[in-house]
XYZ file of C-alpha atoms in Angstrom:
666
model
C -23.194 32.949 -12.190
C -23.178 29.378 -11.687
C -20.651 28.240 -9.224
C -21.067 24.552 -9.748
C -17.519 22.377 -9.641
C -16.997 18.670 -10.195
C -15.098 19.374 -6.541
C -12.864 20.840 -4.586
C -9.435 22.142 -5.383
C -6.091 22.530 -3.822
C -5.831 25.770 -1.722
C -2.358 27.418 -2.047
C 0.257 28.392 -4.719
C -0.196 29.958 -7.880
C 0.584 27.885 -11.057
C 4.018 27.161 -11.356
C 5.256 28.641 -14.454
C 6.478 25.160 -15.832
C 6.820 26.400 -19.811
C 9.082 29.339 -19.022
C 12.632 29.403 -19.098
C 14.907 27.799 -16.426
C 18.784 27.222 -16.019
C 18.315 23.214 -16.866
C 16.522 23.394 -21.004
C 16.448 25.596 -23.683
C 13.742 27.874 -24.673
C 12.575 29.072 -28.146
C 14.733 32.072 -28.902
C 11.308 34.140 -29.854
C 10.289 34.076 -26.611
C 9.845 38.045 -25.827
C 7.417 40.204 -23.727
C 4.798 42.084 -24.882
C 4.708 45.896 -24.528
C 2.790 45.778 -20.803
C -0.320 47.800 -20.197
C -0.191 50.360 -17.644
C -1.062 48.044 -14.875
C 0.754 46.240 -12.079
C 2.436 43.027 -14.471
C 3.695 42.226 -17.746
C 2.016 40.130 -20.289
C 4.653 37.262 -21.550
C 4.245 34.727 -23.948
C 4.433 30.917 -23.275
C 7.957 29.355 -24.174
C 7.915 26.456 -26.721
C 10.694 24.231 -25.440
C 13.428 23.037 -27.211
C 12.821 19.302 -29.223
C 14.179 16.264 -27.421
C 16.144 13.769 -28.257
C 13.694 10.493 -28.290
C 16.260 8.366 -27.143
C 17.211 10.710 -24.366
C 13.416 11.094 -23.632
C 12.876 7.414 -23.112
C 16.029 6.587 -21.345
C 14.766 9.284 -18.995
C 11.071 8.328 -18.799
C 12.787 4.906 -17.913
C 14.929 5.797 -15.616
C 12.358 7.924 -13.599
C 9.978 5.122 -13.792
C 12.505 2.376 -12.151
C 15.728 3.887 -10.653
C 14.092 7.255 -9.317
C 16.042 6.318 -6.317
C 19.373 6.855 -8.374
C 20.465 2.884 -6.838
C 24.137 3.288 -8.765
C 24.802 6.691 -7.615
C 27.019 5.661 -4.700
C 28.956 3.681 -7.326
C 29.548 6.947 -9.317
C 33.653 7.693 -9.908
C 34.637 4.639 -7.650
C 37.678 2.266 -7.971
C 36.846 -1.415 -8.841
C 37.889 -2.462 -5.082
C 35.450 0.392 -3.220
C 32.779 -0.650 -6.172
C 32.610 -4.451 -5.483
C 32.536 -3.569 -1.651
C 29.793 -1.134 -2.060
C 28.301 -4.051 -4.439
C 28.684 -6.617 -1.295
C 27.249 -4.085 1.021
C 24.150 -2.911 -1.165
C 23.439 -6.881 -1.317
C 24.191 -7.434 2.485
C 23.404 -4.047 4.415
C 24.619 -6.049 7.801
C 28.604 -5.525 6.241
C 27.531 -1.386 6.537
C 26.120 -1.145 9.768
C 28.383 -3.698 11.598
C 31.009 -1.196 11.127
C 29.362 0.880 14.028
C 28.245 -1.741 16.126
C 28.876 -1.541 19.776
C 27.982 -3.267 23.233
C 25.155 -0.400 24.024
C 23.557 -1.313 20.586
C 23.882 -5.152 21.338
C 22.170 -4.897 24.905
C 18.889 -2.719 23.650
C 18.869 -5.852 20.637
C 19.186 -8.360 23.244
C 16.584 -7.509 25.501
C 14.476 -7.044 22.246
C 15.713 -10.197 20.507
C 14.551 -12.283 24.363
C 11.147 -10.388 24.351
C 9.964 -11.135 20.609
C 11.204 -14.673 21.050
C 9.225 -14.765 24.263
C 5.907 -13.557 22.244
C 6.804 -15.809 18.845
C 6.992 -19.134 19.949
C 3.345 -19.564 21.417
C 2.621 -17.494 18.585
C 4.376 -19.825 15.687
C 2.548 -22.649 17.614
C -1.081 -21.132 17.009
C -0.482 -19.515 13.518
C 1.005 -22.926 12.191
C -2.277 -25.054 13.137
C -3.982 -21.669 11.437
C -1.858 -22.950 8.246
C -3.047 -26.614 9.308
C 0.676 -27.490 9.333
C 2.270 -29.182 12.412
C 3.777 -26.758 15.299
C 7.892 -27.548 14.035
C 6.936 -25.739 11.474
C 5.889 -22.908 12.817
C 8.987 -22.660 14.665
C 11.064 -23.308 11.753
C 9.827 -20.459 10.118
C 11.242 -18.088 13.349
C 14.256 -19.869 12.808
C 15.924 -19.473 9.453
C 14.201 -16.500 7.678
C 14.674 -13.811 10.053
C 18.572 -15.018 9.790
C 18.324 -14.213 6.516
C 16.685 -11.487 6.688
C 19.225 -10.002 9.442
C 21.629 -10.084 6.652
C 19.772 -8.674 3.782
C 17.454 -6.366 5.476
C 17.369 -3.108 5.536
C 14.981 -2.591 8.125
C 16.189 -2.308 12.124
C 12.965 -2.536 13.413
C 10.946 -5.260 11.558
C 10.783 -9.037 13.069
C 10.202 -11.749 10.870
C 8.178 -14.906 11.124
C 4.395 -16.034 10.623
C 1.865 -13.713 10.598
C -2.109 -14.635 11.348
C -3.139 -13.025 7.974
C -0.787 -14.858 5.508
C -1.345 -18.163 7.674
C -4.898 -18.210 7.202
C -4.509 -17.357 3.822
C -1.877 -20.402 2.889
C -4.521 -22.630 5.305
C -7.748 -22.081 3.171
C -5.698 -21.755 -0.255
C -3.569 -25.314 0.038
C -6.659 -26.626 2.038
C -9.086 -26.355 -1.616
C -6.846 -28.673 -3.451
C -5.591 -31.252 -1.076
C -6.959 -32.422 2.713
C -4.318 -31.518 5.111
C -5.515 -34.588 7.384
C -6.073 -37.121 4.949
C -3.283 -36.248 3.002
C -0.957 -34.421 5.344
C 2.732 -35.249 3.497
C 1.044 -33.931 -0.043
C -0.208 -30.985 1.947
C 2.843 -29.997 3.290
C 4.536 -30.335 -0.297
C 2.141 -28.038 -1.939
C 2.463 -25.340 1.159
C 6.326 -25.645 0.398
C 5.504 -25.097 -3.078
C 3.299 -22.087 -2.573
C 6.137 -20.447 -0.120
C 8.679 -21.127 -2.525
C 7.098 -19.469 -5.621
C 6.277 -16.712 -3.112
C 9.675 -15.891 -2.822
C 9.996 -15.846 -6.292
C 7.425 -13.622 -6.780
C 9.290 -11.328 -3.947
C 12.538 -11.603 -5.324
C 11.283 -10.597 -9.066
C 9.370 -7.538 -7.744
C 12.211 -6.310 -6.397
C 15.289 -7.252 -8.388
C 13.026 -5.801 -11.700
C 12.015 -2.837 -9.449
C 8.288 -3.381 -10.012
C 7.637 -2.012 -6.042
C 5.035 0.195 -7.482
C 2.900 -2.663 -8.356
C 2.108 -3.473 -4.468
C 0.585 0.231 -4.316
C -2.042 -0.406 -6.443
C -3.757 -2.321 -3.504
C -4.990 0.600 -1.581
C -4.335 1.453 2.182
C -8.453 1.382 2.795
C -8.379 -1.943 1.264
C -6.041 -3.155 3.255
C -7.506 -2.095 6.287
C -10.616 -3.524 4.844
C -9.145 -6.767 4.251
C -7.085 -6.740 7.530
C -10.167 -6.389 9.574
C -12.054 -8.875 8.032
C -9.328 -11.576 7.906
C -9.097 -10.520 11.879
C -12.572 -11.702 12.556
C -12.357 -14.768 9.963
C -9.160 -15.824 12.202
C -10.829 -15.097 15.656
C -13.817 -17.315 14.209
C -11.531 -19.973 13.234
C -10.873 -20.096 16.420
C -13.841 -21.084 18.189
C -13.172 -25.062 17.457
C -9.986 -24.628 19.501
C -11.471 -22.713 22.118
C -15.018 -24.161 22.870
C -13.382 -27.714 22.132
C -15.154 -28.668 19.467
C -14.218 -32.132 17.561
C -16.382 -31.181 13.857
C -16.115 -28.227 12.450
C -16.701 -26.770 8.965
C -13.776 -26.346 6.629
C -15.533 -22.982 5.393
C -14.327 -19.597 6.665
C -17.378 -17.459 6.684
C -19.541 -16.847 9.183
C -22.592 -18.049 8.722
C -20.983 -21.803 8.183
C -18.656 -21.230 10.884
C -21.223 -19.872 13.273
C -23.591 -22.667 12.080
C -21.057 -25.333 13.154
C -21.029 -23.677 16.692
C -24.282 -24.065 17.575
C -25.100 -27.232 15.827
C -22.227 -28.526 18.493
C -23.374 -26.511 21.241
C -25.398 -29.799 22.633
C -23.154 -32.735 22.352
C -19.900 -31.282 20.524
C -18.957 -28.319 23.708
C -15.961 -28.987 26.213
C -16.781 -27.022 29.369
C -13.290 -28.221 30.606
C -11.514 -26.658 27.344
C -13.934 -23.256 27.778
C -12.706 -22.502 30.983
C -8.935 -23.096 30.355
C -9.554 -21.126 26.904
C -11.645 -18.135 28.141
C -9.690 -17.586 31.244
C -6.198 -17.661 29.587
C -8.065 -15.189 26.617
C -9.668 -12.824 29.587
C -5.923 -12.721 31.221
C -3.997 -12.134 27.670
C -6.815 -8.985 26.455
C -6.406 -7.765 29.790
C -2.600 -7.292 29.921
C -2.962 -5.718 26.449
C -4.757 -2.551 28.166
C -2.853 0.136 28.013
C -0.192 0.906 30.363
C 3.022 2.585 30.795
C 5.868 2.437 27.685
C 8.162 0.988 30.428
C 5.831 -1.988 30.861
C 5.940 -3.168 27.165
C 7.369 -6.488 27.871
C 3.894 -7.535 30.057
C 1.813 -8.408 27.253
C 4.788 -9.743 25.327
C 5.676 -12.421 27.427
C 2.044 -13.006 28.690
C 1.204 -15.761 25.564
C 4.423 -17.672 26.716
C 3.917 -17.436 30.201
C -0.045 -18.377 29.468
C 1.731 -22.048 27.557
C 3.965 -22.594 30.457
C 0.511 -22.312 33.047
C -1.967 -24.210 30.725
C 0.611 -26.611 29.910
C 1.382 -27.461 33.615
C -2.352 -27.785 34.400
C -2.926 -30.136 31.997
C -0.273 -32.187 32.901
C -0.796 -32.418 36.502
C -4.333 -32.623 35.923
C -4.216 -35.286 33.200
C -7.060 -33.381 31.359
C -6.532 -34.554 27.804
C -8.442 -37.245 29.120
C -11.433 -35.318 29.931
C -11.617 -34.536 26.143
C -9.060 -31.040 26.343
C -7.172 -31.197 23.105
C -3.826 -31.299 23.457
C -0.508 -30.149 20.767
C 0.763 -33.830 21.239
C 3.903 -34.411 19.913
C 6.346 -31.570 18.541
C 9.189 -32.952 16.074
C 12.734 -32.033 18.079
C 15.387 -30.861 16.192
C 15.984 -28.135 13.728
C 15.261 -27.417 10.459
C 15.215 -30.378 7.904
C 15.918 -29.937 4.001
C 12.553 -29.857 1.896
C 14.161 -29.204 -1.261
C 12.967 -32.844 -2.481
C 9.300 -32.196 -1.136
C 8.846 -29.059 -3.808
C 7.274 -29.499 -6.716
C 8.732 -28.625 -10.174
C 6.448 -30.699 -12.190
C 3.001 -31.608 -12.382
C -0.236 -30.174 -12.153
C 0.828 -28.809 -8.438
C 3.384 -26.495 -9.738
C 0.511 -24.197 -11.594
C -1.611 -24.783 -7.592
C 1.308 -23.712 -5.770
C 2.598 -20.853 -8.527
C -0.807 -19.109 -7.849
C -1.029 -20.079 -4.319
C 2.545 -18.665 -3.793
C 1.871 -15.226 -5.918
C -1.399 -14.130 -3.839
C 0.431 -15.132 -0.397
C 3.836 -13.257 -1.521
C 1.928 -10.274 -2.738
C 0.075 -9.449 0.533
C 3.191 -11.169 2.894
C 4.953 -8.600 0.747
C 2.253 -5.533 1.259
C 2.549 -6.537 4.809
C 6.103 -6.129 5.891
C 6.471 -3.040 3.586
C 3.925 -1.048 5.236
C 5.213 -2.096 8.824
C 8.793 -1.294 7.620
C 8.112 2.638 6.516
C 6.116 2.811 9.492
C 8.998 2.394 11.839
C 11.194 3.976 9.671
C 9.176 6.925 9.301
C 9.176 6.775 13.027
C 13.225 6.525 13.684
C 13.601 9.172 10.649
C 15.836 6.637 8.266
C 15.114 5.716 4.604
C 13.662 1.900 3.600
C 14.640 1.099 0.340
C 11.174 -0.949 -1.018
C 13.017 -3.031 -3.696
C 15.890 -4.074 -1.336
C 13.129 -5.378 0.859
C 11.590 -6.928 -1.338
C 14.597 -9.248 -2.274
C 15.186 -9.539 1.199
C 12.298 -11.028 1.884
C 12.008 -13.185 -1.115
C 15.548 -14.599 -0.858
C 14.370 -15.349 2.942
C 11.346 -17.360 1.664
C 13.110 -19.677 -0.990
C 15.515 -20.449 1.446
C 12.719 -21.006 3.726
C 10.920 -23.398 1.351
C 14.116 -24.884 1.252
C 14.181 -25.932 4.733
C 10.419 -26.796 5.882
C 9.755 -23.220 6.541
C 5.988 -21.820 5.124
C 5.852 -18.195 4.050
C 7.299 -15.607 6.670
C 6.791 -11.686 6.874
C 7.012 -9.002 9.006
C 4.584 -9.339 12.114
C 3.054 -6.023 13.226
C 2.580 -6.881 17.074
C 6.409 -8.701 17.183
C 7.556 -5.770 15.274
C 5.845 -3.114 17.686
C 7.489 -4.982 20.483
C 10.851 -4.692 18.954
C 10.578 -1.226 18.532
C 9.175 -0.688 21.825
C 11.788 -3.122 23.615
C 14.704 -0.548 22.217
C 16.079 -2.824 19.352
C 19.028 -1.022 17.112
C 19.528 -3.355 14.430
C 18.318 -6.435 12.945
C 20.552 -8.519 15.863
C 17.589 -8.593 17.550
C 16.018 -11.050 14.805
C 19.262 -12.742 15.243
C 18.576 -13.158 19.075
C 15.106 -14.368 18.602
C 16.221 -16.893 15.736
C 18.953 -18.503 18.756
C 16.151 -18.647 21.149
C 13.735 -20.851 18.839
C 17.147 -22.819 17.666
C 17.324 -23.473 21.813
C 13.345 -24.151 21.613
C 13.547 -26.953 18.706
C 16.855 -28.485 20.326
C 15.801 -28.628 23.676
C 11.884 -27.754 24.794
C 10.067 -29.243 22.221
C 9.069 -31.926 24.157
C 7.668 -29.857 27.033
C 4.829 -28.855 24.406
C 3.059 -32.080 24.374
C 0.984 -31.041 26.702
C 0.023 -27.559 25.596
C -3.783 -27.203 25.571
C -5.367 -26.384 22.203
C -7.240 -23.796 23.870
C -4.318 -21.735 24.808
C -3.017 -21.596 21.166
C -6.848 -20.214 20.218
C -6.615 -17.818 22.577
C -3.105 -16.527 21.542
C -3.975 -16.263 18.383
C -7.615 -14.168 18.701
C -5.830 -11.789 21.880
C -3.182 -11.360 18.620
C -5.418 -10.501 16.038
C -7.925 -8.082 17.886
C -4.989 -5.372 16.793
C -5.582 -5.953 13.251
C -9.565 -4.361 13.623
C -8.470 -0.764 13.636
C -11.736 0.838 13.938
C -9.816 4.214 13.810
C -8.533 3.903 10.583
C -11.905 3.147 9.402
C -13.684 6.055 10.984
C -10.858 8.127 9.550
C -11.300 6.770 5.807
C -14.852 7.358 6.126
C -14.498 11.441 6.955
C -11.725 11.711 4.192
C -12.965 9.908 0.990
C -16.362 7.905 0.515
C -15.092 5.632 -2.355
C -12.011 4.628 0.038
C -14.677 3.533 2.585
C -16.954 1.805 0.029
C -13.175 -0.317 -0.963
C -12.465 -0.713 2.867
C -15.833 -2.440 3.388
C -16.155 -4.421 0.403
C -13.096 -6.369 1.198
C -14.189 -6.210 5.010
C -17.501 -8.074 4.497
C -15.958 -9.892 1.181
C -13.954 -11.780 3.998
C -16.097 -12.271 6.386
C -18.994 -13.419 4.344
C -17.962 -15.198 1.396
C -14.023 -16.154 1.676
C -10.635 -14.891 2.533
C -9.551 -15.285 -1.477
C -13.151 -13.491 -3.020
C -12.300 -10.501 0.094
C -9.253 -10.344 -1.118
C -10.377 -10.212 -5.131
C -13.009 -7.509 -4.079
C -10.232 -5.169 -2.567
C -8.392 -5.538 -5.620
C -11.206 -4.765 -7.720
C -12.420 -1.425 -6.056
C -8.832 -0.328 -5.638
C -8.907 -0.580 -9.675
C -11.937 0.601 -10.224
C -11.360 3.648 -8.075
C -8.373 4.235 -10.502
C -10.482 3.885 -13.621
C -13.151 6.084 -12.408
C -10.398 8.904 -11.322
C -8.232 8.369 -14.490
C -11.934 8.340 -17.063
C -13.719 11.123 -14.838
C -11.114 13.680 -13.506
C -12.063 16.663 -12.002
C -12.814 20.280 -13.774
C -13.634 23.524 -11.521
C -14.781 26.876 -12.327
C -12.773 29.537 -11.361
C -12.942 33.322 -10.383
C -10.659 36.158 -9.309
C -10.235 36.454 -5.695
C -10.632 40.272 -4.796
C -7.496 42.370 -4.558
C -5.254 39.801 -6.280
C -4.421 38.383 -9.811
C -5.043 35.059 -8.328
C -8.017 32.808 -9.844
C -9.344 30.120 -7.716
C -12.102 27.714 -7.554
C -15.514 29.486 -6.753
C -16.790 26.496 -4.735
C -13.797 27.177 -2.218
C -13.717 30.575 -2.414
C -17.110 32.329 -2.353
C -15.660 35.867 -2.523
C -14.458 34.944 -6.106
C -15.551 36.825 -8.865
C -16.227 35.689 -12.527
C -15.180 38.291 -14.857
C -17.931 39.434 -17.416
C -18.038 37.905 -20.773
C -15.566 35.083 -19.666
C -15.670 31.618 -18.679
C -12.188 30.063 -16.496
C -12.227 26.443 -16.430
C -9.625 24.287 -14.905
C -8.606 20.446 -16.025
C -6.822 18.925 -12.869
C -5.791 15.882 -14.784
C -3.528 14.516 -17.709
C -5.844 14.696 -21.142
C -5.571 10.762 -22.545
C -7.538 8.465 -24.618
C -9.262 7.195 -21.817
C -10.928 10.856 -20.683
C -10.733 12.924 -23.455
C -13.833 12.950 -24.803
C -15.240 13.414 -20.790
C -13.506 16.396 -20.435
C -14.757 17.955 -23.737
C -18.224 17.305 -23.214
C -17.804 18.461 -19.487
C -16.436 21.878 -20.369
C -19.236 22.349 -23.109
C -22.086 21.683 -20.300
C -19.889 23.941 -18.214
C -20.461 26.488 -21.105
C -24.122 25.510 -21.588
C -25.142 25.778 -18.093
C -23.268 29.340 -17.794
C -24.990 30.051 -20.961
C -28.484 29.550 -19.664
C -27.784 31.930 -16.263
C -26.598 34.495 -18.592
C -29.685 34.992 -20.405
C -31.902 34.340 -17.438
C -30.114 37.352 -15.901
C -30.085 39.250 -19.145
C -26.100 39.512 -18.932
C -23.364 39.411 -22.058
C -22.889 36.346 -23.612
C -19.613 34.526 -23.050
C -17.195 35.865 -25.522
C -14.037 33.694 -24.468
C -13.164 30.029 -22.579
C -10.197 30.613 -21.019
C -8.992 26.358 -20.102
C -6.287 26.473 -17.118
C -3.876 23.908 -18.084
C -1.734 23.520 -15.048
C -2.779 20.887 -13.641
C -2.372 18.934 -17.071
C 0.783 17.064 -16.787
C 0.018 15.280 -19.828
C -1.800 15.295 -23.599
C -2.024 12.572 -25.975
C -3.457 12.395 -29.611
C -6.538 11.610 -28.488
C -6.716 14.528 -25.985
C -5.852 17.038 -28.848
C -7.962 15.904 -31.158
C -10.798 16.294 -28.049
C -9.145 19.943 -27.859
C -9.926 20.387 -31.452
C -13.603 19.145 -31.282
C -14.015 21.679 -28.577
C -12.646 24.264 -30.425
C -14.778 23.567 -33.087
C -17.764 23.624 -31.098
C -16.995 26.214 -29.264
C -16.470 28.136 -32.701
C -20.189 27.460 -33.827
C -21.148 29.265 -30.816
C -18.997 32.302 -31.515
C -16.813 31.666 -28.417
C -13.149 31.723 -28.821
C -10.972 29.168 -26.713
C -8.107 30.384 -24.547
C -5.423 28.186 -22.906
C -3.309 29.590 -19.968
C -0.372 27.919 -19.069
C -0.045 24.692 -20.603
C 3.034 22.737 -19.127
C 6.602 21.764 -20.987
C 5.052 17.932 -22.183
C 1.709 19.589 -23.477
C 3.477 22.623 -25.132
C 5.849 20.479 -27.134
C 2.813 18.113 -28.598
C 0.024 20.687 -28.756
C 3.083 22.304 -31.437
C 3.955 19.214 -32.878
C 0.427 18.495 -33.895
C -0.247 22.088 -35.186
C -2.962 22.757 -32.630
C -1.573 26.146 -31.897
C -2.018 27.365 -35.434
C -5.489 25.940 -35.321
C -6.337 28.296 -32.347
C -3.697 30.992 -32.835
C -0.537 31.640 -31.443
C -1.904 34.643 -29.639
C -4.266 32.095 -27.678
C -2.116 30.542 -25.343
C -0.946 32.595 -22.262
C 1.634 32.280 -19.319
C -1.433 32.623 -16.649
C -4.861 33.385 -16.397
C -3.986 36.923 -15.199
C -2.077 37.557 -18.288
C -4.999 35.779 -20.589
C -7.457 38.667 -18.731
C -5.186 41.640 -19.126
C -5.342 40.535 -22.543
C -9.297 40.192 -23.062
C -10.557 42.156 -20.241
C -7.705 44.876 -19.002
C -9.895 46.923 -17.632
C -10.838 44.503 -15.043
C -7.084 43.992 -13.846
C -6.960 45.974 -10.741
C -4.004 48.089 -9.204
């Protein structure tokens, strides 16, 4: 017998008797037992579910799609006053956990807040440069957004601020529309407009509970995109690290390396290289794995590097020798910027397009980080509330001179290791940034650009997850193709194309799985009534005269024709081999339908065509264990009358007991 299948099946449990009676649904009263054969178990007829009310069924579907977490459950049977309190607590989670806040928690949050502040200040200056913005805009984005998130966010560990990937995305997409050097004011306006629409996108997704849309970007695609973006970001830092004055505006590796080598004879500055490379080596050295108690070493290393390098440049006046410096950073807190946002004209469309892309990437990164640390501390994270919080903070941020902020993995990891308990650590960080803006910014005047390049390179190294790539290769080769497609798209073409490739391959994978579902040839495990994939269980035997095939997917218009043709190919292949071996021909085809969660009219039409094709070959079609939804629809279509009520069974074992009883072992 042939033992080929499309892929392995899942090990384990017997098929659920989903169409049988249960406490929460009615069953057709005609359900009855047949007289049992003198064997171990009885043959049962498949129950037909009671006809559902169309409105109730639609309401249940909508509820499961958008409100599966039952967000209104806490409001049930509460007084109006209590409902009002619960409503405010849902919108501002700080009102809930603040009641149990104590000095012990504050001590942990204080240490964590001060630690991530020491990390965020130099990173903010570097990321702002990556986004082609003045340094103060990076600091602004670590002042207002974290404060808003602390009141509205539900994660205890996430640290908010600018991040490398989103900064690069903003920098490249906005620069394609406006030159940041010749038209710095218009560039800032378009960036703020993009930030506003990024917030609107995030808020809309959360408010309408559409968070499941971000799951369409697969984990493999994100790993590849992040890795490619990390290399692109690092390459972009060669300008500051080597002191190159004329540098390409393109982000692909070929253009960047050509620009670097073209400047080798006249554009490199040895003092800049000395500063950049030496501090980069120091920063990377501090990242070498150490004891958990020394988490603060890599956290404060960037700030130490900034202080030491700034002092060195100031006392040696290396800036007069060609070492590029940050120059002036505006002192003071965030100025209002509502009047800078485009609400009319062509730039609105440009800002909207850039904002949607940046908002989705920022959202994906933040949710992934939040869920990671929530899992480590064993608490639940409400994805829709997170989207509302992130959207609100970016909308408010756009009105206060900030660009897109989100959860930072490096800062969140430091926040977690520093022992944070609540979002108060974000408030502490914001207050330190406030003091920096008010008092310390003039001191950054002599900070060399090379040190910011070093900080960015050391920060993005962790975004290249080789272990995850190796695991993806081991688990799913198609996922690996998606990962590498996104990676090489970012590295060799552009960030936008890499992102487009990631999304396209993710959708292509979904379409492939939907249109080409798995099927499996089943055999009987010795001394049991269990039927499993014969490729996974080579000792499983097939019943003479009976072919058992399992369909591992819902049957829709997109795959119904393929499933019908695939089953007929199984039949043809088996008949050829049986003829060669002079074995009995196939008399019954049993389709195991446990995994078939749904079927539409195209699917039923395909079953009808399958039935007619089998009739021509003198083979009877038998169905085993169709679920509630499937049973309801095949009854409504009168398909049951076509194949005969005696051809639908509760399990494969029951079908075998009926058509080949002598093969049932005691």
